[in-house]
Coordinates of C-alpha atoms and ligand atoms in Angstrom, one line a residue:
M1 CA -21.2 8.7 5.0
A2 CA -20.2 9.3 8.6
T3 CA -17.3 11.8 8.8
I4 CA -15.0 11.6 11.7
T5 CA -15.3 14.6 13.9
P6 CA -12.4 15.7 16.1
T7 CA -12.6 14.2 19.6
K8 CA -14.0 16.4 22.3
A9 CA -11.7 16.7 25.3
T10 CA -13.2 14.8 28.2
K11 CA -11.6 13.2 31.3
A12 CA -11.1 10.0 29.4
T13 CA -9.8 11.7 26.2
P14 CA -7.9 14.9 27.2
A15 CA -7.2 17.5 24.5
I16 CA -4.0 17.1 22.5
A17 CA -2.0 20.4 22.3
F18 CA 1.5 21.7 21.8
N19 CA 2.9 24.4 24.1
L20 CA 3.7 26.8 21.3
K21 CA 4.1 29.8 23.6
T22 CA 7.6 28.6 24.3
A23 CA 9.8 30.0 21.5
T24 CA 12.2 27.0 21.5
L25 CA 9.3 24.6 20.9
R26 CA 7.7 26.9 18.3
T27 CA 10.9 27.0 16.3
L28 CA 11.1 23.2 16.3
F29 CA 7.4 22.9 15.5
E30 CA 7.8 25.0 12.4
M31 CA 10.9 23.3 11.2
T32 CA 9.4 19.8 11.5
R33 CA 6.2 21.0 9.8
T34 CA 8.1 21.5 6.6
I35 CA 9.5 18.0 6.9
A36 CA 6.0 16.6 7.5
D37 CA 4.7 18.5 4.4
L38 CA 7.6 17.3 2.2
D39 CA 7.0 13.7 3.4
A40 CA 3.4 14.0 2.3
I41 CA 4.3 15.4 -1.1
R42 CA 6.8 12.6 -1.5
A43 CA 4.0 10.1 -0.7
L44 CA 1.7 11.8 -3.2
L45 CA 4.3 11.4 -6.0
D46 CA 4.5 7.7 -5.1
W47 CA 0.8 7.2 -5.0
D48 CA 0.5 8.9 -8.4
Q49 CA 3.2 6.6 -9.8
Q50 CA 1.4 3.5 -8.6
T51 CA -2.1 4.4 -9.6
Q52 CA -2.4 7.1 -12.3
M53 CA 0.9 8.0 -13.9
P54 CA 1.4 6.9 -17.6
L55 CA 4.1 4.3 -17.9
G56 CA 6.2 6.6 -20.1
A57 CA 6.7 9.0 -17.2
N58 CA 8.6 6.5 -15.1
G59 CA 12.0 8.0 -15.9
V60 CA 11.2 11.6 -15.2
R61 CA 9.3 10.7 -12.0
G62 CA 12.3 8.8 -10.7
E63 CA 14.4 12.0 -11.2
Q64 CA 11.7 14.1 -9.5
I65 CA 11.5 11.8 -6.5
A66 CA 15.3 11.8 -6.2
T67 CA 15.4 15.6 -6.2
L68 CA 12.7 15.7 -3.5
E69 CA 14.5 13.1 -1.4
T70 CA 17.6 15.3 -1.5
V71 CA 15.6 18.3 -0.3
L72 CA 13.9 16.2 2.4
H73 CA 17.3 14.8 3.6
A74 CA 18.7 18.3 3.7
H75 CA 15.9 19.4 6.0
K76 CA 16.2 16.4 8.2
A77 CA 19.9 16.7 8.5
A78 CA 20.1 20.5 8.8
P79 CA 22.5 21.6 11.6
A80 CA 19.9 24.3 12.5
L81 CA 17.4 21.6 13.2
G82 CA 20.0 19.8 15.4
K83 CA 20.5 23.0 17.4
A84 CA 16.7 23.5 17.7
I85 CA 16.3 20.0 19.0
A86 CA 19.1 20.4 21.5
K87 CA 17.5 23.6 22.8
A88 CA 14.1 22.0 23.1
E89 CA 15.6 19.0 24.9
A90 CA 17.2 21.4 27.4
A91 CA 13.9 23.2 27.9
L92 CA 12.1 20.0 28.5
A93 CA 14.7 18.8 31.0
A94 CA 14.7 22.2 32.9
H95 CA 10.9 22.5 33.1
P96 CA 9.2 19.2 32.4
E97 CA 5.9 20.5 34.0
R98 CA 5.5 23.1 31.2
F99 CA 5.3 20.6 28.5
S100 CA 2.7 18.1 27.2
D101 CA 3.1 14.6 26.0
A102 CA 2.7 15.9 22.5
D103 CA 5.7 18.3 23.1
R104 CA 7.9 15.5 24.4
A105 CA 7.0 13.3 21.5
L106 CA 7.7 16.0 19.0
V107 CA 11.2 16.4 20.4
R108 CA 11.7 12.7 20.6
E109 CA 10.7 12.1 17.0
A110 CA 12.6 15.1 15.7
R111 CA 15.7 13.6 17.4
R112 CA 15.1 10.2 15.8
S113 CA 14.7 11.6 12.4
H114 CA 17.6 13.9 12.7
A115 CA 19.9 11.2 14.1
E116 CA 19.0 8.8 11.2
A117 CA 19.6 11.5 8.6
T118 CA 23.0 12.6 10.0
K119 CA 24.4 9.3 11.0
L120 CA 24.3 7.8 7.5
P121 CA 27.0 9.3 5.3
E122 CA 26.1 10.6 1.9
H123 CA 28.1 8.0 0.0
F124 CA 26.3 5.3 2.0
V125 CA 22.8 6.7 1.2
R126 CA 23.8 6.9 -2.5
D127 CA 25.1 3.3 -2.6
Y128 CA 22.1 2.1 -0.7
A129 CA 19.7 3.8 -3.2
V130 CA 21.5 2.3 -6.2
A131 CA 21.7 -1.2 -4.6
T132 CA 18.0 -1.3 -3.8
S133 CA 16.9 0.1 -7.1
V134 CA 19.1 -2.3 -9.1
G135 CA 18.2 -5.1 -6.7
W136 CA 14.5 -4.5 -7.1
E137 CA 14.9 -4.7 -10.9
H138 CA 16.9 -7.9 -10.7
W139 CA 14.5 -9.4 -8.2
Q140 CA 11.7 -8.9 -10.7
A141 CA 13.7 -10.4 -13.5
A142 CA 14.8 -13.3 -11.4
R143 CA 11.2 -13.9 -10.3
T144 CA 10.0 -14.0 -13.9
A145 CA 12.8 -16.3 -14.9
Q146 CA 12.4 -18.4 -11.7
D147 CA 16.1 -18.2 -11.2
F148 CA 17.4 -17.0 -7.9
S149 CA 21.0 -16.8 -9.1
L150 CA 20.0 -13.7 -11.1
F151 CA 19.3 -11.9 -7.8
A152 CA 21.7 -13.6 -5.4
S153 CA 24.6 -11.2 -5.7
D154 CA 22.3 -8.2 -5.4
L155 CA 20.9 -9.6 -2.2
E156 CA 24.4 -10.2 -0.9
R157 CA 25.2 -6.5 -1.5
I158 CA 21.9 -5.4 0.2
V159 CA 22.6 -7.6 3.3
D160 CA 26.1 -6.2 3.5
L161 CA 24.7 -2.6 3.3
Q162 CA 22.1 -3.5 6.1
R163 CA 25.0 -4.5 8.4
Q164 CA 26.7 -1.2 7.5
K165 CA 23.5 0.7 8.2
A166 CA 23.2 -0.8 11.6
Q167 CA 26.8 0.0 12.3
Y168 CA 26.3 3.7 11.3
L169 CA 23.1 4.1 13.3
D170 CA 24.4 2.4 16.5
P171 CA 28.2 1.7 16.5
A172 CA 27.9 0.2 20.0
A173 CA 25.1 -2.3 19.1
K174 CA 25.8 -5.9 20.0
V175 CA 23.1 -7.2 17.6
P176 CA 23.0 -5.3 14.3
Y177 CA 19.6 -6.8 13.5
A178 CA 18.1 -5.1 16.6
V179 CA 19.1 -1.7 15.2
L180 CA 17.2 -2.4 11.9
F181 CA 14.2 -3.7 13.8
D182 CA 14.1 -0.6 15.9
T183 CA 13.6 1.6 12.8
F184 CA 10.2 -0.1 12.3
E185 CA 9.1 -0.8 15.9
P186 CA 10.7 2.0 18.0
G187 CA 10.6 1.4 21.7
M188 CA 10.4 -2.4 21.6
D189 CA 13.4 -4.4 22.3
L190 CA 14.1 -7.3 20.0
A191 CA 14.1 -9.9 22.8
T192 CA 10.4 -9.1 23.5
C193 CA 9.6 -9.6 19.9
E194 CA 11.6 -12.8 19.7
Q195 CA 9.9 -14.2 22.8
A196 CA 6.4 -13.3 21.5
L197 CA 7.0 -15.0 18.1
D198 CA 8.5 -18.0 19.8
Q199 CA 5.4 -18.4 22.0
L200 CA 3.3 -18.0 18.9
R201 CA 5.3 -20.7 17.0
Q202 CA 5.0 -23.1 19.9
A203 CA 1.2 -22.7 20.1
T204 CA 0.6 -22.6 16.3
V205 CA 2.5 -25.7 15.1
P206 CA 0.5 -28.2 17.2
L207 CA -2.8 -26.4 16.6
L208 CA -2.1 -26.5 12.9
K209 CA -1.4 -30.3 13.1
R210 CA -4.8 -30.8 14.8
V211 CA -6.5 -28.7 12.1
Q212 CA -4.8 -30.6 9.3
A213 CA -6.0 -33.9 10.8
A214 CA -9.6 -32.7 10.8
Q215 CA -12.1 -32.7 7.9
Q216 CA -11.1 -29.9 5.5
V217 CA -13.5 -27.0 5.0
D218 CA -15.1 -26.6 1.6
N219 CA -14.4 -23.2 0.0
G220 CA -15.0 -24.2 -3.6
F221 CA -17.8 -21.7 -4.0
L222 CA -15.5 -18.8 -3.4
Q223 CA -13.9 -19.5 -6.8
G224 CA -15.8 -18.8 -10.0
T225 CA -16.3 -15.8 -12.2
F226 CA -16.9 -12.5 -10.4
P227 CA -16.6 -9.6 -12.8
H228 CA -14.3 -6.8 -12.0
D229 CA -16.8 -3.9 -12.0
Q230 CA -19.2 -5.8 -9.7
Q231 CA -16.3 -6.6 -7.3
M232 CA -15.3 -2.9 -7.2
A233 CA -18.9 -1.9 -6.6
L234 CA -19.1 -4.4 -3.7
S235 CA -15.8 -3.0 -2.3
R236 CA -17.2 0.5 -2.2
R237 CA -20.3 -0.8 -0.5
I238 CA -18.3 -2.7 2.1
L239 CA -16.1 0.4 2.7
A240 CA -19.2 2.5 3.2
I241 CA -20.5 -0.1 5.7
I242 CA -17.3 0.0 7.8
G243 CA -17.3 3.8 7.7
Y244 CA -14.6 4.7 5.3
D245 CA -14.9 8.4 4.6
F246 CA -14.8 9.0 0.8
D247 CA -14.7 12.8 1.5
H248 CA -11.2 12.3 2.8
G249 CA -10.1 9.4 0.7
R250 CA -10.6 7.4 -2.5
L251 CA -10.2 3.9 -3.8
D252 CA -8.0 3.1 -6.8
L253 CA -6.4 0.1 -8.4
A254 CA -2.7 -0.8 -7.9
A255 CA -0.6 -3.9 -8.6
H256 CA 0.0 -4.3 -4.9
P257 CA -2.7 -2.9 -2.6
F258 CA -1.6 -0.2 -0.1
M259 CA -3.0 2.7 1.9
T260 CA -1.2 6.0 1.9
G261 CA -1.6 8.9 4.2
L262 CA -1.2 12.1 2.2
G263 CA -2.1 14.5 5.0
S264 CA -3.7 12.7 7.8
P265 CA -6.5 13.0 9.0
D266 CA -7.7 14.8 5.8
D267 CA -6.5 12.6 3.0
D268 CA -5.9 8.9 3.3
R269 CA -6.3 6.8 0.2
L270 CA -6.8 3.1 -0.5
T271 CA -5.8 0.9 -3.4
T272 CA -6.8 -2.7 -4.2
R273 CA -6.6 -5.3 -7.0
V274 CA -9.2 -7.6 -8.4
D275 CA -9.0 -11.3 -9.2
E276 CA -12.0 -12.2 -11.3
H277 CA -11.8 -15.8 -10.2
D278 CA -11.8 -15.1 -6.5
V279 CA -14.5 -13.1 -4.7
V280 CA -12.9 -12.9 -1.3
S281 CA -9.3 -11.6 -1.8
C282 CA -10.3 -8.1 -3.1
Q283 CA -12.9 -7.6 -0.2
M284 CA -10.4 -8.7 2.4
S285 CA -7.7 -6.6 1.0
V286 CA -10.0 -3.6 0.9
M287 CA -11.0 -4.1 4.6
H288 CA -7.3 -4.5 5.5
E289 CA -6.3 -1.2 3.8
C290 CA -9.3 0.5 5.3
G291 CA -8.1 -0.5 8.7
H292 CA -4.9 1.4 8.0
A293 CA -6.9 4.3 6.7
H294 CA -9.2 4.4 9.8
Y295 CA -6.1 4.8 11.9
E296 CA -4.8 7.8 9.9
L297 CA -8.2 9.4 9.5
G298 CA -8.8 9.1 13.2
I299 CA -5.6 11.0 14.2
D300 CA -6.4 14.1 16.2
P301 CA -6.5 17.3 14.0
A302 CA -4.0 18.9 16.4
L303 CA -1.4 16.6 14.9
K304 CA -2.1 17.5 11.3
R305 CA 1.0 18.5 9.3
T306 CA 3.3 17.5 12.2
I307 CA 5.8 14.7 12.4
L308 CA 3.4 13.0 14.9
G309 CA 0.6 12.9 12.4
G310 CA 1.0 9.3 11.3
G311 CA 0.7 5.9 12.9
T312 CA 3.2 5.2 15.6
S313 CA 4.9 2.0 14.5
S314 CA 4.6 -0.7 11.8
G315 CA 3.2 -3.2 14.3
I316 CA 0.5 -0.9 15.7
H317 CA -0.4 0.1 12.1
E318 CA -0.8 -3.5 11.1
S319 CA -2.9 -4.2 14.1
Q320 CA -5.5 -1.8 12.9
S321 CA -5.6 -3.4 9.4
R322 CA -5.7 -6.9 10.8
T323 CA -8.6 -5.9 13.1
W324 CA -10.8 -5.0 10.2
E325 CA -9.6 -7.7 7.8
N326 CA -9.6 -10.6 10.3
I327 CA -11.1 -10.1 13.7
I328 CA -14.1 -8.3 12.2
G329 CA -13.9 -9.2 8.5
R330 CA -13.7 -13.0 9.1
S331 CA -16.1 -13.1 12.0
A332 CA -19.5 -14.8 12.0
A333 CA -21.0 -11.7 13.7
F334 CA -20.0 -9.3 11.0
W335 CA -21.3 -11.4 8.2
Q336 CA -24.5 -12.1 10.0
G337 CA -25.1 -8.4 9.6
Q338 CA -23.7 -8.1 6.1
Y339 CA -24.2 -11.3 4.2
H340 CA -27.2 -9.9 2.3
V341 CA -24.8 -7.4 0.8
L342 CA -22.7 -10.1 -0.7
Q343 CA -25.8 -12.1 -1.7
D344 CA -27.1 -9.0 -3.5
A345 CA -23.8 -8.5 -5.3
F346 CA -23.4 -12.1 -6.3
P347 CA -26.8 -14.0 -6.1
T348 CA -24.9 -16.9 -7.7
P349 CA -23.6 -18.7 -5.7
F350 CA -24.3 -17.0 -2.4
K351 CA -28.1 -17.2 -2.4
Q352 CA -27.5 -21.0 -2.3
V353 CA -24.7 -20.9 0.3
P354 CA -25.7 -20.9 4.0
L355 CA -24.1 -18.1 6.0
A356 CA -22.3 -20.6 8.3
D357 CA -20.7 -22.4 5.3
F358 CA -19.5 -19.0 3.9
V359 CA -17.9 -18.0 7.3
R360 CA -16.2 -21.4 7.6
A361 CA -14.9 -21.1 4.1
L362 CA -13.5 -17.6 4.9
N363 CA -11.6 -19.3 7.7
R364 CA -10.2 -22.3 5.9
V365 CA -6.7 -23.2 7.0
E366 CA -4.1 -24.6 4.7
G367 CA -0.4 -25.0 4.8
S368 CA 0.5 -22.9 1.7
L369 CA 3.4 -21.3 -0.1
I370 CA 2.4 -17.6 -0.4
R371 CA 2.4 -15.4 2.7
V372 CA -0.1 -12.8 1.4
E373 CA -2.7 -15.5 0.7
A374 CA -2.3 -17.3 4.1
D375 CA -5.0 -17.8 6.6
E376 CA -4.9 -16.3 10.1
L377 CA -3.4 -19.5 11.7
T378 CA -0.5 -20.2 9.2
Y379 CA 0.2 -16.5 8.5
N380 CA 2.5 -16.1 11.5
L381 CA 4.5 -19.2 10.5
H382 CA 5.3 -17.5 7.2
I383 CA 6.5 -14.5 9.2
I384 CA 8.5 -16.6 11.7
I385 CA 10.4 -18.2 8.8
R386 CA 11.4 -14.9 7.3
F387 CA 12.3 -13.6 10.8
E388 CA 14.6 -16.5 11.6
I389 CA 16.2 -16.3 8.2
E390 CA 16.9 -12.5 8.2
K391 CA 18.3 -12.6 11.7
D392 CA 20.7 -15.3 10.6
L393 CA 21.6 -13.5 7.4
I394 CA 22.4 -10.2 9.1
A395 CA 24.4 -12.1 11.8
G396 CA 26.4 -13.8 9.1
K397 CA 25.3 -17.3 10.3
I398 CA 24.0 -18.3 6.9
A399 CA 25.0 -17.3 3.4
V400 CA 22.7 -15.8 0.7
R401 CA 23.8 -18.6 -1.7
D402 CA 22.4 -21.2 0.7
L403 CA 19.0 -19.5 1.0
P404 CA 16.9 -21.7 -1.3
G405 CA 17.7 -24.8 0.6
I406 CA 17.2 -23.2 4.0
W407 CA 13.9 -21.6 2.9
N408 CA 12.5 -24.8 1.5
Q409 CA 13.4 -26.8 4.5
K410 CA 11.7 -24.4 6.9
Y411 CA 8.6 -24.4 4.7
Y412 CA 8.5 -28.1 4.9
D413 CA 9.1 -28.2 8.7
Y414 CA 6.6 -25.6 9.7
L415 CA 3.9 -25.7 7.0
G416 CA 4.4 -29.1 5.4
V417 CA 4.9 -27.7 1.9
T418 CA 7.8 -27.4 -0.5
P419 CA 8.0 -24.6 -3.2
P420 CA 8.3 -26.0 -6.7
N421 CA 10.6 -23.0 -7.5
D422 CA 12.1 -19.9 -5.8
S423 CA 9.6 -17.5 -7.3
V424 CA 6.9 -18.9 -5.1
G425 CA 9.6 -19.5 -2.4
L426 CA 12.1 -17.0 -1.2
M427 CA 11.6 -14.5 -4.0
Q428 CA 7.8 -14.0 -3.4
D429 CA 8.1 -10.9 -1.3
V430 CA 9.5 -7.5 -2.3
H431 CA 10.9 -6.6 1.1
W432 CA 14.5 -7.9 0.9
S433 CA 15.0 -6.4 -2.6
A434 CA 13.9 -3.1 -1.2
G435 CA 16.2 -3.3 1.8
L436 CA 13.4 -3.8 4.3
F437 CA 15.2 -6.0 6.9
G438 CA 13.6 -5.9 10.3
Y439 CA 10.1 -5.2 8.9
F440 CA 8.6 -8.7 8.6
P441 CA 8.2 -9.4 12.4
T442 CA 6.0 -6.3 12.7
Y443 CA 3.3 -8.2 10.7
S444 CA 3.0 -10.8 13.5
L445 CA 3.3 -8.1 16.2
G446 CA 0.4 -6.5 14.4
N447 CA -1.6 -9.7 14.8
C448 CA -0.7 -9.9 18.4
Y449 CA -1.7 -6.3 19.1
A450 CA -4.9 -6.7 17.1
A451 CA -6.0 -9.6 19.3
Q452 CA -4.9 -7.8 22.5
F453 CA -6.8 -4.6 21.6
A454 CA -9.8 -6.7 20.6
A455 CA -9.9 -8.3 24.1
T456 CA -10.0 -4.8 25.6
L457 CA -12.6 -3.6 23.1
R458 CA -14.8 -6.6 24.1
Q459 CA -14.6 -5.5 27.7
A460 CA -15.7 -2.0 26.7
H461 CA -18.5 -3.5 24.5
P462 CA -19.6 -6.9 25.8
D463 CA -22.5 -6.7 23.3
M464 CA -20.0 -6.3 20.4
D465 CA -21.1 -9.4 18.5
A466 CA -24.8 -8.6 18.8
R467 CA -24.2 -5.1 17.5
L468 CA -22.1 -6.4 14.6
A469 CA -24.8 -8.9 13.8
Q470 CA -27.3 -6.0 13.6
G471 CA -25.1 -4.3 11.1
E472 CA -23.4 -1.7 13.3
T473 CA -19.7 -1.0 12.9
G474 CA -19.3 2.6 14.0
F475 CA -18.9 1.9 17.7
I476 CA -15.7 -0.1 17.0
R477 CA -14.2 2.7 14.9
E478 CA -15.1 5.2 17.6
W479 CA -13.5 3.1 20.3
Q480 CA -10.4 2.7 18.2
R481 CA -10.2 6.4 17.5
D482 CA -10.6 7.4 21.2
T483 CA -8.1 4.9 22.5
I484 CA -5.6 4.3 19.7
H485 CA -6.0 6.5 16.6
R486 CA -6.2 10.0 17.9
W487 CA -2.7 9.8 19.5
G488 CA -0.9 9.5 16.2
S489 CA 2.8 9.0 17.1
I490 CA 2.7 10.6 20.5
Y491 CA 3.2 7.3 22.2
Q492 CA 5.5 4.6 20.9
G493 CA 3.9 1.2 20.1
D494 CA 4.3 -0.8 23.2
D495 CA 3.7 2.3 25.4
L496 CA 0.4 2.9 23.6
C497 CA -0.5 -0.8 24.0
R498 CA 0.1 -0.5 27.8
R499 CA -2.1 2.6 27.9
V500 CA -4.9 0.9 26.0
T501 CA -4.8 -2.6 27.4
G502 CA -3.0 -2.2 30.8
E503 CA -0.1 -4.4 29.7
G504 CA 2.7 -4.5 27.1
L505 CA 2.7 -6.9 24.2
N506 CA 1.2 -10.2 25.2
P507 CA 0.8 -12.9 22.5
A508 CA -1.5 -15.0 24.8
H509 CA -4.4 -13.0 23.5
L510 CA -3.7 -14.0 19.9
I511 CA -3.1 -17.6 20.9
A512 CA -6.4 -17.7 22.8
Y513 CA -8.2 -16.1 19.8
L514 CA -6.7 -18.5 17.3
T515 CA -7.3 -21.6 19.5
E516 CA -10.9 -20.7 20.2
K517 CA -11.6 -19.8 16.5
F518 CA -10.1 -22.8 14.8
T519 CA -11.3 -25.3 17.4
R520 CA -14.8 -24.0 16.6
V521 CA -14.3 -23.8 12.8
Y522 CA -12.8 -27.3 12.6
G523 CA -14.9 -28.8 15.4
L524 CA -11.8 -30.1 17.2
Ligands
ZN1 ZN1 -1.1 -3.8 6.2

């Protein structure tokens, strides 16, 4: 297995270093190191809870996590940290030439984290924790019962708390939703995101109509019986092929697949789930999570155990997973190089299925109900629906009680489908019950960034498809590491995008990619 070695400093990739000779910065560095370590320990408890922990330990684990959260909050909100940040800011302003981009980013991120911890009053944090914990339970029960009314009043409470949160974080904000969005995509204004998603909607809806009018692609052979152990063995093989480093990670099972960084770039773990009737969903999810892991495993060792030692924003993080899941994992070139691996794992049916048919099946487009199962073309419409709804909810333009009707109408208008019940409609995603308002749009931003980065990658490697077809994947990971991964959180999302591609977020790249791909797949 290829391990990822630290990047050597060259003209193109200068060394990353902190200026620790300055006492002010050293103090701040040490204080935030404790926060970074505690954050990683918090993530480890969570990973264990979702993958290994016996069910009976749920109660005690909840208490342990609550205790750790209190300790973590005390560190983030400590007045001594506030003083250290202020001193470092003064030093930076007085002698900017003495400090590196890493130094500036350390101070910026420390300020962000401290501000968030101190602006939210203790009673609010407690109310919020209770509301989301009870809300999550009720969401699950309501989903099982297919009865939104069991969750509606919790959601009303959570929406109200979101408005309060925005108010605490930025009392002067004109658009509370923008404040919530900023916690996931720092540095990008909401208008830029709105514009991008609007462009995406305008391009996607007519393209989808053309696809739907064309002859549908057959994907029947992707369904069948594919035993669990064989699927897991295939997953490990695919991970090895795309360069996942098992010396610094592992693959486990979880109800909802995720990647977690427990000390990047040394320990970044994956989870997946297996559907024995579907051969593709597990492999795609593994490639997706591996894209997240590549990001964290590629972070420069100088950022280890610092508050900059993680991905810079939700959108950029998602761009890395989407690159491996979609742009590579659903491409003809990749499967040209790897189809024999799938054929070895499941001779029936794949020895009988021509490669071209398999690739077309992987890219079948369908107006569907469930976001996480959506194809690349319709996926963004699922996001746009949530984005429009949550903006209106936070702005008070629509009421929680009216959500089922609003949701179903939008699904009909954009995707041509109507959910038979709210469990496969507005209650399908965990996000709102967990208080994650402002998060959904970053999924589509991730798709935009992925296509934009891919265009630049193609300029650097015009022979990309030929190399993929020969089975090579390492050159892509290396390019990503040198241009994107190694910087951790030093640069904010859109700033990083500009540095890599020469321009800020530009959805035209994704639109061009989708148009080219589905025109080809459907012979439009
Ligand atoms: Zn993801």
